[in-house]
Amino acid sequence: MINVQFAALPERWATYETPLRAAFAEAGLEVDLRLDHAPDEVNYVVYAPNSDLQDFTPYTRCKAVLSLWAGVEKIVSNQTLTMPLCRMVDPGLTAGMVEWVTGHVLRYHLGIDRTTHTQDRWEPVVPPLAEERPVTVLGLGALGQACASMLATLGFPVTGWSRSKKSIDGITCRHGDDGLRDALATAQIVILLLPDTPATENKLNSDTLALLPKGARIINPGRGPLIDDDALLAALDGGQIGHATLDVFRIEPLPMDHPYWAHPRVTVTPHIAAETRPLTAARVIADNIRRGEAEAPFLHQVDRTLGY
């Protein structure tokens, strides 16, 4: 019997219990899934970083901590977590992110905001074709690659940027500091899907925002700290950035007195771009437990030195 501890907020148990049990059965795993195993009897922890479990020292038999979250910035520095940590790469979450990003890219590309704001007059403005609208995706992990590939399929010339060199069919890939400058220089729309690490904080700042073509649009469904908020507000006020759609913030919920709420060139959405889907996430968890029992490499294991 494999002992699995579920450690997340109480309301998540009601959401995940049935899909997890079904996924374990489908994978042929005999699992005792509970909220209250004795720590020294636990083989795997299904985990959310906002749970009460923060000290992993008693979990001496634990083979892996399997996060329900895509981001691990809130747990990766926990010194008591010495066993393998796996982030969530959920097909359902990825599909949701692709749909959200594609919708907002098309919103900008087709000028939908302008159309809805000029309902009192006849003022035809024909958008360019997708092939005339360069898009840059910062971050080429699972989510970035999926979004970049979808946009390329629609005909957009897509440039992707990552810390290290990558090669993706249909995408112009850049890396490093020089690559970042090249990736931003022609981008009419920029999508941020980088992880939250010390190296990515304020990746869009006064210097990098100035590299963009005047009037470029920003879409951030990644992490709030990727953007220097003061620099973005200044760039919006000065016209360097035409508009920003922001789904993630340094403080959430976004404080009601934050300037983003009232800014005419900012769209705020309440962290809804993508959500882990219990049905598909449970299958990822089950697959990793199956791998652990077979002593095979875990999927999506976090590199502690990189922070993701």
Short mmCIF file of C-alpha atoms in Angstrom, two decimals:
data_model
loop_
_atom_site.label_atom_id
_atom_site.label_comp_id
_atom_site.label_asym_id
_atom_site.label_seq_id
_atom_site.Cartn_x
_atom_site.Cartn_y
_atom_site.Cartn_z
CA MET A 1 0.00 0.00 0.00
CA ILE A 2 1.28 3.48 -0.94
CA ASN A 3 0.59 6.14 1.66
CA VAL A 4 -0.25 9.52 0.14
CA GLN A 5 -0.85 12.64 2.24
CA PHE A 6 -3.06 15.39 0.82
CA ALA A 7 -1.79 18.75 2.11
CA ALA A 8 -3.71 21.73 0.77
CA LEU A 9 -6.46 24.07 1.90
CA PRO A 10 -9.52 22.16 3.22
CA GLU A 11 -11.75 23.15 0.32
CA ARG A 12 -9.31 21.54 -2.10
CA TRP A 13 -9.86 18.12 -0.53
CA ALA A 14 -13.47 18.15 -1.68
CA THR A 15 -12.32 19.10 -5.18
CA TYR A 16 -9.46 16.64 -5.53
CA GLU A 17 -10.39 13.52 -3.51
CA THR A 18 -12.56 11.84 -6.14
CA PRO A 19 -10.34 12.63 -9.17
CA LEU A 20 -7.23 11.47 -7.30
CA ARG A 21 -8.80 8.18 -6.23
CA ALA A 22 -10.01 7.59 -9.81
CA ALA A 23 -6.57 8.41 -11.26
CA PHE A 24 -4.82 6.07 -8.82
CA ALA A 25 -7.19 3.25 -9.72
CA GLU A 26 -6.76 3.93 -13.43
CA ALA A 27 -2.97 3.74 -12.99
CA GLY A 28 -3.25 0.44 -11.07
CA LEU A 29 -1.89 1.95 -7.86
CA GLU A 30 -2.98 0.76 -4.41
CA VAL A 31 -3.04 4.06 -2.52
CA ASP A 32 -4.15 5.01 0.96
CA LEU A 33 -5.00 8.67 0.38
CA ARG A 34 -5.59 10.64 3.56
CA LEU A 35 -5.37 14.01 5.26
CA ASP A 36 -3.96 12.57 8.48
CA HIS A 37 -1.24 9.99 7.91
CA ALA A 38 1.49 9.90 10.54
CA PRO A 39 4.33 11.89 8.92
CA ASP A 40 6.85 9.05 9.17
CA GLU A 41 4.50 6.73 7.25
CA VAL A 42 3.97 9.01 4.24
CA ASN A 43 5.42 7.97 0.86
CA TYR A 44 4.23 10.97 -1.18
CA VAL A 45 2.74 14.37 -0.39
CA VAL A 46 0.22 15.96 -2.76
CA TYR A 47 0.88 19.57 -1.90
CA ALA A 48 -0.18 23.18 -2.20
CA PRO A 49 2.31 25.76 -0.85
CA ASN A 50 -0.43 27.65 1.05
CA SER A 51 -1.24 24.61 3.20
CA ASP A 52 -0.40 24.31 6.90
CA LEU A 53 2.39 21.85 6.12
CA GLN A 54 5.63 23.84 6.09
CA ASP A 55 8.01 21.59 8.05
CA PHE A 56 8.91 18.42 6.14
CA THR A 57 11.47 17.19 8.65
CA PRO A 58 9.20 14.41 10.08
CA TYR A 59 8.47 13.01 6.60
CA THR A 60 11.43 10.66 6.66
CA ARG A 61 10.00 8.09 4.19
CA CYS A 62 8.64 10.60 1.70
CA LYS A 63 9.89 9.94 -1.84
CA ALA A 64 8.55 13.15 -3.42
CA VAL A 65 6.42 16.22 -2.85
CA LEU A 66 4.01 16.67 -5.78
CA SER A 67 2.81 20.24 -6.03
CA LEU A 68 -0.64 21.17 -7.30
CA TRP A 69 0.72 24.54 -8.40
CA ALA A 70 2.66 25.37 -11.56
CA GLY A 71 4.77 27.91 -9.66
CA VAL A 72 7.07 26.77 -6.88
CA GLU A 73 8.55 30.08 -5.77
CA LYS A 74 6.72 29.91 -2.44
CA ILE A 75 8.19 26.54 -1.48
CA VAL A 76 11.45 25.99 -3.38
CA SER A 77 13.54 27.74 -0.70
CA ASN A 78 12.11 25.68 2.18
CA GLN A 79 15.21 24.13 3.74
CA THR A 80 13.23 21.28 5.34
CA LEU A 81 12.06 20.05 1.94
CA THR A 82 14.99 17.82 1.02
CA MET A 83 13.13 15.22 -1.03
CA PRO A 84 12.37 15.69 -4.76
CA LEU A 85 9.86 18.44 -5.50
CA CYS A 86 7.76 18.29 -8.68
CA ARG A 87 5.81 21.22 -10.05
CA MET A 88 2.45 20.80 -11.74
CA VAL A 89 2.39 20.77 -15.52
CA ASP A 90 -1.27 20.08 -16.13
CA PRO A 91 -2.69 19.63 -19.64
CA GLY A 92 -5.92 21.30 -18.50
CA LEU A 93 -4.06 24.30 -17.10
CA THR A 94 -2.00 24.54 -20.29
CA ALA A 95 -5.13 24.48 -22.47
CA GLY A 96 -6.71 27.21 -20.36
CA MET A 97 -3.60 29.38 -20.61
CA VAL A 98 -3.41 28.95 -24.38
CA GLU A 99 -7.05 29.97 -24.76
CA TRP A 100 -6.69 33.02 -22.48
CA VAL A 101 -3.50 34.25 -24.10
CA THR A 102 -4.80 33.69 -27.63
CA GLY A 103 -8.01 35.55 -26.80
CA HIS A 104 -6.17 38.62 -25.54
CA VAL A 105 -3.66 38.61 -28.39
CA LEU A 106 -6.56 38.58 -30.87
CA ARG A 107 -8.32 41.27 -28.84
CA TYR A 108 -5.32 43.54 -29.32
CA HIS A 109 -4.62 42.46 -32.87
CA LEU A 110 -8.17 43.02 -34.10
CA GLY A 111 -8.67 46.25 -32.15
CA ILE A 112 -11.72 44.89 -30.34
CA ASP A 113 -11.43 47.43 -27.51
CA ARG A 114 -11.45 50.27 -29.99
CA THR A 115 -14.51 48.89 -31.75
CA THR A 116 -16.50 48.57 -28.52
CA HIS A 117 -15.53 52.10 -27.49
CA THR A 118 -16.67 53.71 -30.78
CA GLN A 119 -20.23 52.44 -30.94
CA ASP A 120 -21.47 56.02 -31.39
CA ARG A 121 -19.86 56.56 -34.80
CA TRP A 122 -18.93 54.88 -38.08
CA GLU A 123 -15.13 54.81 -38.13
CA PRO A 124 -13.71 51.84 -40.07
CA VAL A 125 -10.19 50.75 -39.12
CA VAL A 126 -8.96 47.56 -40.80
CA PRO A 127 -6.43 45.56 -38.75
CA PRO A 128 -3.31 44.12 -40.38
CA LEU A 129 -3.04 40.41 -41.05
CA ALA A 130 -1.54 38.24 -38.33
CA GLU A 131 1.63 37.84 -40.39
CA GLU A 132 2.20 41.59 -40.00
CA ARG A 133 1.94 41.56 -36.20
CA PRO A 134 5.13 40.33 -34.47
CA VAL A 135 4.57 38.73 -31.07
CA THR A 136 7.18 37.86 -28.46
CA VAL A 137 6.75 35.30 -25.69
CA LEU A 138 9.13 35.70 -22.74
CA GLY A 139 9.54 32.25 -21.20
CA LEU A 140 9.62 29.01 -23.17
CA GLY A 141 8.61 26.47 -20.57
CA ALA A 142 5.59 24.24 -21.12
CA LEU A 143 3.13 27.15 -21.03
CA GLY A 144 5.25 29.49 -23.13
CA GLN A 145 5.89 26.89 -25.79
CA ALA A 146 2.21 25.98 -26.01
CA CYS A 147 1.12 29.61 -26.37
CA ALA A 148 3.87 30.44 -28.85
CA SER A 149 3.01 27.44 -31.02
CA MET A 150 -0.70 28.28 -31.09
CA LEU A 151 -0.03 31.89 -32.09
CA ALA A 152 2.37 30.75 -34.81
CA THR A 153 -0.35 28.41 -36.11
CA LEU A 154 -2.62 31.44 -36.46
CA GLY A 155 0.00 33.15 -38.62
CA PHE A 156 1.69 35.50 -36.17
CA PRO A 157 5.48 35.79 -36.48
CA VAL A 158 6.45 34.60 -33.00
CA THR A 159 9.75 35.12 -31.23
CA GLY A 160 10.38 33.28 -27.98
CA TRP A 161 12.97 34.17 -25.36
CA SER A 162 14.42 31.94 -22.65
CA ARG A 163 17.36 31.96 -20.28
CA SER A 164 19.08 29.11 -22.13
CA LYS A 165 19.14 28.20 -25.82
CA LYS A 166 16.09 26.39 -27.21
CA SER A 167 14.83 25.27 -30.60
CA ILE A 168 11.10 25.07 -31.37
CA ASP A 169 9.59 24.46 -34.79
CA GLY A 170 7.94 27.56 -36.19
CA ILE A 171 9.30 29.86 -33.46
CA THR A 172 12.28 32.22 -33.67
CA CYS A 173 14.12 31.42 -30.44
CA ARG A 174 16.40 33.86 -28.63
CA HIS A 175 18.27 33.58 -25.35
CA GLY A 176 20.56 35.60 -23.11
CA ASP A 177 20.82 39.37 -22.78
CA ASP A 178 21.48 40.05 -26.46
CA GLY A 179 18.64 37.74 -27.39
CA LEU A 180 16.27 39.61 -25.09
CA ARG A 181 17.04 42.88 -26.82
CA ASP A 182 16.41 41.28 -30.21
CA ALA A 183 13.18 39.65 -29.00
CA LEU A 184 11.78 42.96 -27.74
CA ALA A 185 12.95 45.21 -30.59
CA THR A 186 10.16 44.23 -33.00
CA ALA A 187 7.46 42.97 -30.61
CA GLN A 188 4.10 44.67 -31.01
CA ILE A 189 2.66 42.33 -28.36
CA VAL A 190 4.69 40.84 -25.50
CA ILE A 191 3.47 37.89 -23.39
CA LEU A 192 5.17 37.15 -20.06
CA LEU A 193 5.32 33.50 -19.03
CA LEU A 194 8.58 33.39 -17.10
CA PRO A 195 8.96 31.79 -13.67
CA ASP A 196 9.31 34.00 -10.61
CA THR A 197 12.98 33.88 -9.64
CA PRO A 198 15.55 36.49 -8.56
CA ALA A 199 16.85 36.47 -12.15
CA THR A 200 13.44 37.28 -13.66
CA GLU A 201 12.21 39.91 -11.20
CA ASN A 202 11.53 43.22 -13.00
CA LYS A 203 12.45 41.66 -16.34
CA LEU A 204 10.26 44.37 -17.85
CA ASN A 205 11.68 47.61 -16.46
CA SER A 206 12.35 51.12 -17.73
CA ASP A 207 15.29 49.91 -19.85
CA THR A 208 13.61 46.88 -21.43
CA LEU A 209 10.28 48.64 -21.96
CA ALA A 210 12.16 51.31 -23.91
CA LEU A 211 13.39 48.62 -26.33
CA LEU A 212 9.86 47.90 -27.52
CA PRO A 213 8.27 49.63 -30.51
CA LYS A 214 6.23 52.64 -29.38
CA GLY A 215 2.66 51.62 -28.56
CA ALA A 216 3.46 47.93 -27.90
CA ARG A 217 1.01 45.93 -25.79
CA ILE A 218 1.86 43.85 -22.73
CA ILE A 219 0.06 40.69 -21.58
CA ASN A 220 1.13 39.22 -18.22
CA PRO A 221 -0.47 35.94 -17.12
CA GLY A 222 2.84 34.73 -15.64
CA ARG A 223 3.97 36.30 -12.37
CA GLY A 224 3.44 39.77 -10.88
CA PRO A 225 7.11 40.47 -10.02
CA LEU A 226 8.15 40.08 -13.66
CA ILE A 227 7.15 43.73 -14.18
CA ASP A 228 8.46 46.87 -12.49
CA ASP A 229 5.05 48.42 -11.80
CA ASP A 230 6.29 52.01 -11.57
CA ALA A 231 8.19 51.66 -14.84
CA LEU A 232 5.15 50.22 -16.59
CA LEU A 233 2.88 53.00 -15.33
CA ALA A 234 5.38 55.60 -16.56
CA ALA A 235 5.62 53.89 -19.95
CA LEU A 236 1.81 53.80 -20.23
CA ASP A 237 1.48 57.46 -19.29
CA GLY A 238 4.17 58.44 -21.78
CA GLY A 239 2.70 56.40 -24.63
CA GLN A 240 5.66 54.03 -24.98
CA ILE A 241 3.29 51.19 -24.05
CA GLY A 242 -0.16 51.32 -25.62
CA HIS A 243 -1.96 49.02 -23.20
CA ALA A 244 -1.33 46.29 -20.64
CA THR A 245 -3.52 43.33 -19.69
CA LEU A 246 -2.43 42.05 -16.29
CA ASP A 247 -3.67 38.88 -14.61
CA VAL A 248 -1.05 38.54 -11.86
CA PHE A 249 0.28 40.97 -9.28
CA ARG A 250 2.81 41.29 -6.46
CA ILE A 251 -0.06 41.49 -3.97
CA GLU A 252 -3.25 39.52 -4.59
CA PRO A 253 -6.05 40.42 -4.52
CA LEU A 254 -4.80 43.64 -6.10
CA PRO A 255 -5.38 46.45 -3.54
CA MET A 256 -8.32 48.62 -4.54
CA ASP A 257 -6.20 51.77 -4.32
CA HIS A 258 -3.63 50.47 -6.79
CA PRO A 259 -3.21 52.73 -9.86
CA TYR A 260 -3.81 49.85 -12.24
CA TRP A 261 -7.53 49.74 -11.42
CA ALA A 262 -8.28 53.22 -12.71
CA HIS A 263 -5.70 53.47 -15.47
CA PRO A 264 -7.37 53.86 -18.90
CA ARG A 265 -4.65 51.77 -20.57
CA VAL A 266 -4.70 48.83 -18.17
CA THR A 267 -7.01 45.82 -18.08
CA VAL A 268 -7.00 43.97 -14.75
CA THR A 269 -8.16 40.36 -14.59
CA PRO A 270 -8.29 38.49 -11.23
CA HIS A 271 -5.69 35.73 -11.73
CA ILE A 272 -7.94 33.68 -14.00
CA ALA A 273 -5.70 33.03 -17.01
CA ALA A 274 -5.17 29.40 -16.05
CA GLU A 275 -6.20 27.13 -13.23
CA THR A 276 -5.11 23.60 -12.40
CA ARG A 277 -7.93 21.22 -13.40
CA PRO A 278 -8.46 18.43 -10.85
CA LEU A 279 -9.30 15.74 -13.42
CA THR A 280 -6.17 16.19 -15.52
CA ALA A 281 -3.90 17.19 -12.62
CA ALA A 282 -4.83 14.00 -10.74
CA ARG A 283 -3.55 11.94 -13.67
CA VAL A 284 -0.23 13.79 -13.60
CA ILE A 285 0.07 13.08 -9.85
CA ALA A 286 -0.76 9.39 -10.38
CA ASP A 287 1.79 9.12 -13.18
CA ASN A 288 4.52 10.57 -10.98
CA ILE A 289 3.69 8.18 -8.13
CA ARG A 290 3.78 5.29 -10.59
CA ARG A 291 7.21 6.53 -11.72
CA GLY A 292 8.41 6.83 -8.14
CA GLU A 293 7.38 3.28 -7.36
CA ALA A 294 9.15 2.05 -10.49
CA GLU A 295 12.26 4.11 -9.60
CA ALA A 296 11.90 5.99 -12.88
CA PRO A 297 12.68 9.73 -13.20
CA PHE A 298 9.92 12.02 -11.95
CA LEU A 299 8.13 14.33 -14.36
CA HIS A 300 8.66 18.08 -13.91
CA GLN A 301 11.15 17.77 -11.05
CA VAL A 302 12.30 21.18 -9.85
CA ASP A 303 15.93 22.22 -10.22
CA ARG A 304 16.58 23.94 -6.89
CA THR A 305 19.54 25.90 -8.28
CA LEU A 306 17.35 27.51 -10.96
CA GLY A 307 14.22 27.83 -8.81
CA TYR A 308 11.87 26.08 -11.26
#
